[in-house]
Amino acid sequence: MRNRAARHSLSWLPPAVYVGAVLPAAVLAFDAFSGLLGADPIKRATHQTGQLAIVLLLLSLGCTPLRLLTGWTWPARVRKALGLTAFFYALLHFGIYLFDQNVMLLSVGEDIAKRPFITVGFLSLVLLLPLAWTSTPQSVRRLGFAGWTRLHRLVYVSAALAALHYWWGVKQDRTMPTLLALGLLLLFAVRFVLRPRKKQATPPASLS
Amino acid sequence: AVTRKRVLGPYDTSEPLTSYQSITTYNNFYEFGLGKDDPSQNAGSLRTRPWTVRIDGEVRKPQTVDIDTLQGWFPLEDRVYRMRCVEAWSMVIPWMGFPLAALMRRVEPTSKAKYVKFTALLDPKQMPGQRSRVLDWPYTEGLRLDEALHPLAFLAVGIDGKILPNQNGAPLRLVVPWKYGFKNIKSIVRISLVSEMPKTTWALAAPDEYGFYANVNPAVDHPRWSQATERRIGEVARRRTLPFNGYAESVAGLYKGMDLRRNF
């Protein structure tokens, strides 16, 4: 069958996305060990992992709208890889932040509670936890498709908080945060317009 | 690397110097771009000779003076100062220049002079970053007159005995080591003595985040991040930030009776 053949021929795609998405982390690690990250390597690493996390998260959110707009099926097959690697970078981003605070847990807790900029970033990461946890087919079965879908809508909240975190984090130049926020809004809009509607029993008479 | 040997004066820190490479390639100088390495890559378009500095306002001797004449007025000194950026990183920099107070005394402020306003070059042709409206150009900064007369306040024309690289604010920049780095206005073309507190660039851009005084203060956080610690460029672990960047003993008296939480 054509469908099955197409599915089979694209089996390389998700692994390729994993490799491609993790590659920047390898480059970052290489640069870090070779002293190529400039005068403030920790800040550079924090920024790069944060940017990668939010870009990958946005790409994962783009999969379904792209599928709905084009009818292609491959975007749905890379969504999980994009989402999980976004989570990987968010964790890395948070880990570097913890390291940077000398793991002074008291000051980290204070930072998260006191500074909205940190609070929303932390919340964004926390919301990704259950999604990463339930990213297996077994979880879909256990939760039921409807329940799983409902749970995974949290990704919108997480992405919005990540965009806000990015917006608040920059000193003056808001080009990148603005582009990302616009991208996010566009994806929301596409989803809203293309959302599955309840089937109408009879089409309006004027159209028939 | 920095190699010149020198005897430390009363204002110098004995802490290890930041590498000349970092001092000259890790810069905030938005006139040449927003990235830290943009200034060192783009500041070649700045022409620092001929260069004049206008000194005016509440002074008995207003004048426009050539930069070479100006720096010839005073013996050039070395000063090893800590520099603490508001972004919570810091350096130790061997400046070369002369005390701001020496220039102030020479132009003779009148009794109406209460503040000093500094203005940087405005020229989008030489400073491509000014084509973006990220800040309200030209960059302006200010000090209270007593701050300007403090012996730590310094005008730099060089680093490590060499002429200032363009990306570090050539040909003339302010250095006030007990304040956040953004007070240290670069590529100065005008110094005006005024009676009212001048409007300064970052205070205009984000008044809730940057104040006129901008004294280094670990107890007063930036609204979005902590100022309690800093990273010395070249080191991995953060260190505690000191009140007035470690210069409290000599400058705290300037702010006696002031609420430093409100006057941040």
Short mmCIF file of C-alpha atoms in Angstrom, two decimals:
data_model
loop_
_atom_site.label_atom_id
_atom_site.label_comp_id
_atom_site.label_asym_id
_atom_site.label_seq_id
_atom_site.Cartn_x
_atom_site.Cartn_y
_atom_site.Cartn_z
CA MET A 1 0.00 0.00 0.00
CA ARG A 2 1.22 3.46 -0.82
CA ASN A 3 0.55 4.74 2.67
CA ARG A 4 2.50 1.99 4.35
CA ALA A 5 5.35 2.35 1.86
CA ALA A 6 5.52 6.07 2.57
CA ARG A 7 5.52 5.44 6.28
CA HIS A 8 8.23 2.87 5.95
CA SER A 9 10.41 5.02 3.71
CA LEU A 10 10.40 7.80 6.29
CA SER A 11 11.47 5.61 9.20
CA TRP A 12 14.85 7.39 9.20
CA LEU A 13 13.20 10.75 9.88
CA PRO A 14 12.65 10.72 13.68
CA PRO A 15 16.18 9.44 14.44
CA ALA A 16 17.55 12.10 12.10
CA VAL A 17 15.64 14.77 14.00
CA TYR A 18 17.00 13.48 17.32
CA VAL A 19 20.54 13.56 15.98
CA GLY A 20 20.12 16.96 14.36
CA ALA A 21 18.55 18.47 17.47
CA VAL A 22 21.17 17.10 19.85
CA LEU A 23 24.07 18.10 17.59
CA PRO A 24 24.17 21.72 18.87
CA ALA A 25 24.65 20.36 22.40
CA ALA A 26 27.65 18.37 21.18
CA VAL A 27 29.08 21.46 19.49
CA LEU A 28 28.46 23.47 22.66
CA ALA A 29 30.24 20.85 24.78
CA PHE A 30 33.14 20.76 22.34
CA ASP A 31 33.40 24.57 22.34
CA ALA A 32 33.22 24.63 26.14
CA PHE A 33 36.11 22.21 26.49
CA SER A 34 38.15 24.02 23.82
CA GLY A 35 37.60 27.42 25.44
CA LEU A 36 35.74 28.75 22.41
CA LEU A 37 32.75 30.19 24.28
CA GLY A 38 34.29 33.62 24.82
CA ALA A 39 34.88 35.59 27.99
CA ASP A 40 31.78 34.40 29.84
CA PRO A 41 31.29 30.77 28.77
CA ILE A 42 28.61 29.98 31.36
CA LYS A 43 26.42 32.85 30.25
CA ARG A 44 26.87 31.85 26.61
CA ALA A 45 25.98 28.23 27.37
CA THR A 46 22.92 29.33 29.37
CA HIS A 47 21.67 31.49 26.51
CA GLN A 48 22.28 28.90 23.80
CA THR A 49 20.55 26.05 25.62
CA GLY A 50 17.60 28.32 26.48
CA GLN A 51 17.24 29.48 22.89
CA LEU A 52 17.46 25.93 21.56
CA ALA A 53 14.83 24.77 24.04
CA ILE A 54 12.30 27.39 23.05
CA VAL A 55 12.95 27.08 19.30
CA LEU A 56 12.54 23.28 19.42
CA LEU A 57 9.40 23.65 21.52
CA LEU A 58 7.98 26.02 18.93
CA LEU A 59 8.90 23.64 16.11
CA SER A 60 7.13 20.80 17.94
CA LEU A 61 4.05 22.99 18.24
CA GLY A 62 4.23 23.70 14.53
CA CYS A 63 3.88 20.04 13.54
CA THR A 64 0.13 19.66 13.85
CA PRO A 65 -0.75 22.99 12.18
CA LEU A 66 1.61 22.08 9.34
CA ARG A 67 -0.06 18.70 8.96
CA LEU A 68 -3.52 20.26 8.99
CA LEU A 69 -2.54 22.93 6.46
CA THR A 70 -0.70 20.69 4.01
CA GLY A 71 -2.11 17.23 4.55
CA TRP A 72 1.44 15.90 4.98
CA THR A 73 1.79 13.20 7.58
CA TRP A 74 5.51 13.41 8.30
CA PRO A 75 5.28 16.41 10.67
CA ALA A 76 3.33 14.27 13.12
CA ARG A 77 6.15 11.74 13.11
CA VAL A 78 8.85 14.21 14.22
CA ARG A 79 6.75 15.98 16.84
CA LYS A 80 7.81 13.73 19.69
CA ALA A 81 11.51 14.03 18.82
CA LEU A 82 11.24 17.83 18.74
CA GLY A 83 9.32 17.95 22.02
CA LEU A 84 11.69 15.64 23.85
CA THR A 85 14.82 17.43 22.65
CA ALA A 86 13.22 20.75 23.66
CA PHE A 87 12.78 19.25 27.13
CA PHE A 88 16.40 18.03 27.05
CA TYR A 89 17.65 21.58 26.36
CA ALA A 90 15.32 23.08 28.98
CA LEU A 91 16.78 20.66 31.55
CA LEU A 92 20.31 21.51 30.42
CA HIS A 93 19.49 25.23 30.63
CA PHE A 94 18.21 24.79 34.19
CA GLY A 95 21.17 22.59 35.10
CA ILE A 96 23.67 25.22 33.96
CA TYR A 97 21.74 27.84 35.94
CA LEU A 98 21.94 25.61 39.05
CA PHE A 99 25.67 25.11 38.49
CA ASP A 100 26.10 28.85 38.04
CA GLN A 101 24.41 29.49 41.38
CA ASN A 102 27.01 27.12 42.90
CA VAL A 103 23.99 24.98 43.69
CA MET A 104 23.28 27.30 46.61
CA LEU A 105 19.82 25.81 46.86
CA LEU A 106 18.59 28.46 49.23
CA SER A 107 19.35 31.24 46.79
CA VAL A 108 17.88 29.19 43.93
CA GLY A 109 14.64 28.74 45.86
CA GLU A 110 14.62 32.43 46.66
CA ASP A 111 15.33 33.26 43.02
CA ILE A 112 12.42 31.13 41.83
CA ALA A 113 10.01 32.56 44.40
CA LYS A 114 11.08 36.20 44.21
CA ARG A 115 11.82 36.87 40.57
CA PRO A 116 8.96 36.54 38.10
CA PHE A 117 11.52 36.12 35.32
CA ILE A 118 12.87 32.97 37.01
CA THR A 119 9.45 31.85 38.26
CA VAL A 120 7.91 31.62 34.79
CA GLY A 121 10.99 29.91 33.37
CA PHE A 122 10.91 27.32 36.14
CA LEU A 123 7.16 26.76 35.72
CA SER A 124 7.65 26.29 32.00
CA LEU A 125 10.15 23.51 32.71
CA VAL A 126 7.98 21.90 35.40
CA LEU A 127 5.03 21.76 33.01
CA LEU A 128 7.17 19.87 30.49
CA LEU A 129 7.93 17.13 33.05
CA PRO A 130 4.61 15.24 32.84
CA LEU A 131 4.65 15.61 29.07
CA ALA A 132 8.09 14.05 28.73
CA TRP A 133 7.05 11.38 31.23
CA THR A 134 4.01 10.42 29.16
CA SER A 135 5.69 10.55 25.76
CA THR A 136 5.50 6.79 25.19
CA PRO A 137 2.78 4.90 23.25
CA GLN A 138 2.04 2.97 26.47
CA SER A 139 1.13 6.24 28.20
CA VAL A 140 -1.24 7.16 25.38
CA ARG A 141 -2.93 3.83 25.88
CA ARG A 142 -3.02 4.12 29.64
CA LEU A 143 -4.44 7.64 29.64
CA GLY A 144 -6.70 7.10 26.67
CA PHE A 145 -6.17 9.22 23.59
CA ALA A 146 -8.55 11.98 24.74
CA GLY A 147 -7.00 12.19 28.20
CA TRP A 148 -3.49 12.14 26.79
CA THR A 149 -4.37 14.93 24.33
CA ARG A 150 -5.91 16.99 27.11
CA LEU A 151 -2.80 16.57 29.27
CA HIS A 152 -0.51 17.51 26.41
CA ARG A 153 -2.30 20.80 25.87
CA LEU A 154 -0.11 21.92 28.79
CA VAL A 155 2.59 22.41 26.18
CA TYR A 156 0.87 25.64 25.12
CA VAL A 157 1.07 27.01 28.66
CA SER A 158 4.70 25.92 28.90
CA ALA A 159 5.61 27.56 25.59
CA ALA A 160 3.85 30.80 26.51
CA LEU A 161 5.70 30.89 29.86
CA ALA A 162 8.99 30.16 28.09
CA ALA A 163 8.37 33.04 25.68
CA LEU A 164 7.62 35.37 28.62
CA HIS A 165 10.75 34.15 30.41
CA TYR A 166 12.81 34.94 27.32
CA TRP A 167 11.14 38.36 26.92
CA TRP A 168 11.90 39.30 30.53
CA GLY A 169 15.40 37.90 30.39
CA VAL A 170 16.89 40.18 27.74
CA LYS A 171 18.28 43.57 28.67
CA GLN A 172 17.15 45.71 25.78
CA ASP A 173 17.14 44.02 22.37
CA ARG A 174 13.83 42.15 22.12
CA THR A 175 14.11 41.03 18.49
CA MET A 176 14.44 37.29 19.15
CA PRO A 177 11.83 37.13 21.95
CA THR A 178 9.42 39.13 19.79
CA LEU A 179 9.90 36.83 16.80
CA LEU A 180 9.34 33.78 18.98
CA ALA A 181 6.26 35.27 20.64
CA LEU A 182 4.84 36.14 17.21
CA GLY A 183 5.57 32.61 16.01
CA LEU A 184 3.76 31.23 19.02
CA LEU A 185 0.75 33.51 18.45
CA LEU A 186 0.65 32.48 14.79
CA LEU A 187 0.62 28.81 15.77
CA PHE A 188 -2.18 29.46 18.28
CA ALA A 189 -4.14 31.26 15.58
CA VAL A 190 -3.67 28.45 13.05
CA ARG A 191 -4.76 25.91 15.64
CA PHE A 192 -7.80 27.98 16.50
CA VAL A 193 -8.89 28.38 12.88
CA LEU A 194 -8.24 24.74 12.00
CA ARG A 195 -9.57 23.26 15.24
CA PRO A 196 -11.70 20.19 14.71
CA ARG A 197 -15.35 21.20 14.81
CA LYS A 198 -18.28 19.13 15.93
CA LYS A 199 -19.77 17.59 12.82
CA GLN A 200 -22.90 19.35 11.72
CA ALA A 201 -25.74 16.96 11.10
CA THR A 202 -26.95 18.78 8.01
CA PRO A 203 -25.14 21.40 6.03
CA PRO A 204 -26.82 24.80 5.91
CA ALA A 205 -29.51 24.81 3.27
CA SER A 206 -28.08 27.78 1.44
CA LEU A 207 -24.95 25.81 0.63
CA SER A 208 -26.62 22.71 -0.68
CA ALA B 1 48.71 39.58 27.94
CA VAL B 2 49.33 42.41 30.35
CA THR B 3 53.02 42.52 31.16
CA ARG B 4 53.96 46.03 32.28
CA LYS B 5 55.22 46.18 35.82
CA ARG B 6 53.92 48.97 37.96
CA VAL B 7 53.91 50.17 41.51
CA LEU B 8 50.39 50.13 42.87
CA GLY B 9 49.06 53.49 43.97
CA PRO B 10 46.58 54.20 46.76
CA TYR B 11 43.56 53.75 44.47
CA ASP B 12 44.73 50.57 42.74
CA THR B 13 43.46 47.10 43.46
CA SER B 14 46.06 44.34 43.71
CA GLU B 15 43.61 41.75 42.36
CA PRO B 16 44.80 39.90 39.24
CA LEU B 17 44.14 41.76 35.99
CA THR B 18 41.58 40.47 33.53
CA SER B 19 43.23 39.36 30.28
CA TYR B 20 43.72 42.14 27.73
CA GLN B 21 41.98 39.85 25.23
CA SER B 22 38.79 39.76 27.36
CA ILE B 23 38.95 43.47 28.20
CA THR B 24 39.06 44.33 24.49
CA THR B 25 36.66 41.73 23.05
CA TYR B 26 33.90 41.45 25.66
CA ASN B 27 32.23 44.85 25.59
CA ASN B 28 28.88 46.53 25.92
CA PHE B 29 28.97 49.41 23.44
CA TYR B 30 25.57 49.41 21.76
CA GLU B 31 26.72 52.04 19.25
CA PHE B 32 28.50 49.14 17.54
CA GLY B 33 25.97 46.36 18.09
CA LEU B 34 24.28 44.48 20.89
CA GLY B 35 26.51 41.40 21.08
CA LYS B 36 29.51 41.40 23.38
CA ASP B 37 31.89 40.80 20.46
CA ASP B 38 30.20 43.31 18.12
CA PRO B 39 32.17 46.37 19.34
CA SER B 40 35.58 44.76 18.75
CA GLN B 41 34.44 43.70 15.28
CA ASN B 42 32.63 46.88 14.22
CA ALA B 43 34.35 49.78 15.97
CA GLY B 44 36.95 50.13 13.22
CA SER B 45 34.61 52.65 11.58
CA LEU B 46 35.11 55.10 14.47
CA ARG B 47 37.59 57.91 13.66
CA THR B 48 39.12 59.15 16.90
CA ARG B 49 41.40 61.83 15.36
CA PRO B 50 40.75 64.66 14.90
CA TRP B 51 38.42 64.73 17.92
CA THR B 52 37.26 67.64 19.98
CA VAL B 53 35.55 67.81 23.33
CA ARG B 54 33.18 70.66 24.10
CA ILE B 55 33.22 71.77 27.73
CA ASP B 56 30.42 74.18 28.55
CA GLY B 57 27.55 75.11 30.85
CA GLU B 58 28.15 76.44 34.33
CA VAL B 59 31.92 76.94 33.97
CA ARG B 60 34.06 80.06 33.90
CA LYS B 61 36.16 78.72 31.04
CA PRO B 62 33.89 77.13 28.43
CA GLN B 63 35.86 75.85 25.47
CA THR B 64 36.17 73.33 22.70
CA VAL B 65 39.43 71.49 22.97
CA ASP B 66 41.27 68.97 20.81
CA ILE B 67 41.67 65.57 22.49
CA ASP B 68 45.47 65.63 22.21
CA THR B 69 45.62 69.09 23.77
CA LEU B 70 43.21 67.97 26.51
CA GLN B 71 45.19 64.91 27.53
CA GLY B 72 48.41 66.95 27.36
CA TRP B 73 47.10 69.15 30.18
CA PHE B 74 47.53 66.41 32.77
CA PRO B 75 50.17 63.83 33.62
CA LEU B 76 48.77 60.44 32.57
CA GLU B 77 48.40 57.95 35.41
CA ASP B 78 47.69 54.22 35.60
CA ARG B 79 44.73 53.09 37.68
CA VAL B 80 43.88 49.44 38.27
CA TYR B 81 40.15 49.41 38.97
CA ARG B 82 37.48 46.78 39.36
CA MET B 83 34.64 47.19 36.86
CA ARG B 84 31.25 45.72 37.77
CA CYS B 85 28.67 45.50 34.98
CA VAL B 86 24.99 45.74 35.89
CA GLU B 87 24.64 42.35 34.15
CA ALA B 88 26.52 40.79 37.10
CA TRP B 89 29.94 40.23 35.57
CA SER B 90 33.13 42.05 36.45
CA MET B 91 36.71 42.69 35.35
CA VAL B 92 39.92 44.23 36.69
CA ILE B 93 41.22 46.80 34.21
CA PRO B 94 44.49 48.78 34.16
CA TRP B 95 43.25 52.14 32.89
CA MET B 96 45.48 55.02 31.84
CA GLY B 97 44.24 58.59 32.07
CA PHE B 98 43.74 61.42 34.53
CA PRO B 99 41.37 62.31 37.37
CA LEU B 100 38.11 63.94 36.29
CA ALA B 101 38.59 66.38 39.19
CA ALA B 102 41.71 67.77 37.51
CA LEU B 103 39.67 68.70 34.42
CA MET B 104 36.86 70.11 36.57
CA ARG B 105 39.25 72.39 38.45
CA ARG B 106 40.80 73.57 35.20
CA VAL B 107 37.47 74.71 33.68
CA GLU B 108 36.30 76.24 36.98
CA PRO B 109 32.67 75.30 37.70
CA THR B 110 30.51 78.22 38.85
CA SER B 111 28.45 78.11 42.03
CA LYS B 112 25.41 77.07 39.94
CA ALA B 113 27.09 73.87 38.78
CA LYS B 114 25.56 70.90 40.62
CA TYR B 115 25.87 68.07 38.09
CA VAL B 116 28.13 67.04 35.24
CA LYS B 117 26.47 65.84 32.04
CA PHE B 118 28.48 63.75 29.57
CA THR B 119 27.45 63.25 25.95
CA ALA B 120 28.90 60.65 23.58
CA LEU B 121 29.37 60.97 19.83
CA LEU B 122 26.23 60.89 17.67
CA ASP B 123 27.11 59.73 14.17
CA PRO B 124 25.30 56.73 12.68
CA LYS B 125 27.87 56.64 9.86
CA GLN B 126 30.70 55.93 12.28
CA MET B 127 28.51 54.16 14.82
CA PRO B 128 26.29 51.73 12.89
CA GLY B 129 24.44 50.65 16.04
CA GLN B 130 22.85 54.11 16.20
CA ARG B 131 20.76 53.21 13.14
CA SER B 132 18.75 51.04 15.51
CA ARG B 133 16.49 52.75 18.05
CA VAL B 134 17.44 50.37 20.82
CA LEU B 135 18.49 53.39 22.92
CA ASP B 136 17.82 57.10 22.64
CA TRP B 137 21.03 58.38 20.99
CA PRO B 138 23.37 60.02 21.73
CA TYR B 139 24.32 58.15 24.89
CA THR B 140 24.31 60.53 27.84
CA GLU B 141 25.46 60.06 31.41
CA GLY B 142 25.85 62.21 34.48
CA LEU B 143 27.39 62.57 37.91
CA ARG B 144 26.69 64.80 40.84
CA LEU B 145 29.47 67.40 41.05
CA ASP B 146 30.81 65.99 44.33
CA GLU B 147 30.98 62.55 42.72
CA ALA B 148 32.83 64.02 39.75
CA LEU B 149 35.31 65.67 42.10
CA HIS B 150 36.01 62.44 43.99
CA PRO B 151 39.61 61.28 43.40
CA LEU B 152 38.42 57.86 42.15
CA ALA B 153 36.44 59.39 39.24
CA PHE B 154 38.67 59.07 36.21
CA LEU B 155 38.82 59.91 32.52
CA ALA B 156 40.60 57.17 30.60
CA VAL B 157 42.49 57.55 27.34
CA GLY B 158 44.24 54.18 27.45
CA ILE B 159 44.45 50.66 28.84
CA ASP B 160 47.67 49.04 30.01
CA GLY B 161 49.71 52.01 28.88
CA LYS B 162 48.38 51.79 25.32
CA ILE B 163 45.92 54.11 23.62
CA LEU B 164 42.28 53.07 24.17
CA PRO B 165 41.02 50.59 21.57
CA ASN B 166 37.93 51.99 19.81
CA GLN B 167 35.69 49.29 21.31
CA ASN B 168 36.65 50.45 24.80
CA GLY B 169 35.44 54.00 24.20
CA ALA B 170 38.25 55.81 22.42
CA PRO B 171 39.41 58.46 22.56
CA LEU B 172 38.01 59.50 25.94
CA ARG B 173 35.78 57.65 28.39
CA LEU B 174 34.59 57.98 31.94
CA VAL B 175 35.50 55.48 34.66
CA VAL B 176 33.65 55.59 37.98
CA PRO B 177 34.57 52.25 39.58
CA TRP B 178 32.02 52.27 42.42
CA LYS B 179 29.12 52.46 39.95
CA TYR B 180 27.75 49.96 37.44
CA GLY B 181 29.63 49.89 34.16
CA PHE B 182 26.95 51.65 32.13
CA LYS B 183 27.82 54.92 33.92
CA ASN B 184 31.23 54.78 32.25
CA ILE B 185 30.21 56.63 29.09
CA LYS B 186 32.45 56.08 26.08
CA SER B 187 33.67 58.28 23.20
CA ILE B 188 32.79 61.53 24.96
CA VAL B 189 32.34 64.68 22.83
CA ARG B 190 30.79 67.02 25.37
CA ILE B 191 31.02 67.68 29.09
CA SER B 192 28.49 70.18 30.47
CA LEU B 193 28.26 71.49 33.99
CA VAL B 194 24.56 71.90 34.80
CA SER B 195 22.34 72.86 37.71
CA GLU B 196 19.69 70.14 37.27
CA MET B 197 20.12 66.37 37.41
CA PRO B 198 20.64 65.34 33.77
CA LYS B 199 18.51 62.69 32.09
CA THR B 200 20.68 59.66 31.44
CA THR B 201 20.28 57.08 28.70
CA TRP B 202 19.57 53.88 30.64
CA ALA B 203 17.44 55.65 33.23
CA LEU B 204 15.32 56.93 30.32
CA ALA B 205 15.19 53.52 28.63
CA ALA B 206 14.03 51.61 31.73
CA PRO B 207 13.51 53.92 34.73
CA ASP B 208 12.44 51.10 37.05
CA GLU B 209 15.62 49.14 36.33
CA TYR B 210 18.37 51.75 36.03
CA GLY B 211 18.71 54.82 38.20
CA PHE B 212 20.81 57.97 38.03
CA TYR B 213 23.16 56.88 40.82
CA ALA B 214 23.68 53.25 39.77
CA ASN B 215 26.00 52.61 42.70
CA VAL B 216 27.05 48.97 42.91
CA ASN B 217 24.83 47.57 45.66
CA PRO B 218 24.47 43.85 46.41
CA ALA B 219 21.47 44.60 48.64
CA VAL B 220 19.38 46.18 45.87
CA ASP B 221 18.52 43.70 43.14
CA HIS B 222 17.89 44.53 39.56
CA PRO B 223 14.14 43.89 39.18
CA ARG B 224 14.87 40.84 37.05
CA TRP B 225 18.07 39.42 38.54
CA SER B 226 20.10 39.41 41.72
CA GLN B 227 23.02 41.78 42.23
CA ALA B 228 24.31 39.84 45.24
CA THR B 229 26.94 37.95 43.25
CA GLU B 230 28.98 38.45 40.11
CA ARG B 231 31.24 36.48 37.83
CA ARG B 232 34.75 37.81 37.46
CA ILE B 233 35.52 37.25 33.77
CA GLY B 234 38.00 34.38 33.54
CA GLU B 235 36.70 32.66 36.68
CA VAL B 236 34.07 29.93 36.90
CA ALA B 237 32.56 30.32 40.38
CA ARG B 238 30.63 33.47 41.17
CA ARG B 239 31.87 35.77 43.92
CA ARG B 240 30.00 38.03 46.30
CA THR B 241 29.46 41.59 45.10
CA LEU B 242 30.78 44.24 47.49
CA PRO B 243 28.92 47.47 48.38
CA PHE B 244 30.13 50.27 46.11
CA ASN B 245 32.15 47.58 44.29
CA GLY B 246 34.60 47.44 47.17
CA TYR B 247 35.16 51.21 47.28
CA ALA B 248 32.74 51.87 50.15
CA GLU B 249 35.43 53.14 52.48
CA SER B 250 36.25 56.02 50.20
CA VAL B 251 32.85 56.84 48.60
CA ALA B 252 30.09 55.83 51.05
CA GLY B 253 30.33 59.27 52.66
CA LEU B 254 29.04 60.88 49.46
CA TYR B 255 25.66 59.28 50.08
CA LYS B 256 25.26 59.81 53.81
CA GLY B 257 21.61 60.17 54.78
CA MET B 258 20.36 58.99 51.38
CA ASP B 259 18.02 56.01 50.98
CA LEU B 260 20.02 53.92 48.53
CA ARG B 261 17.03 51.67 47.83
CA ARG B 262 15.15 54.62 46.41
CA ASN B 263 18.17 56.34 44.90
CA PHE B 264 19.37 53.22 43.09
#
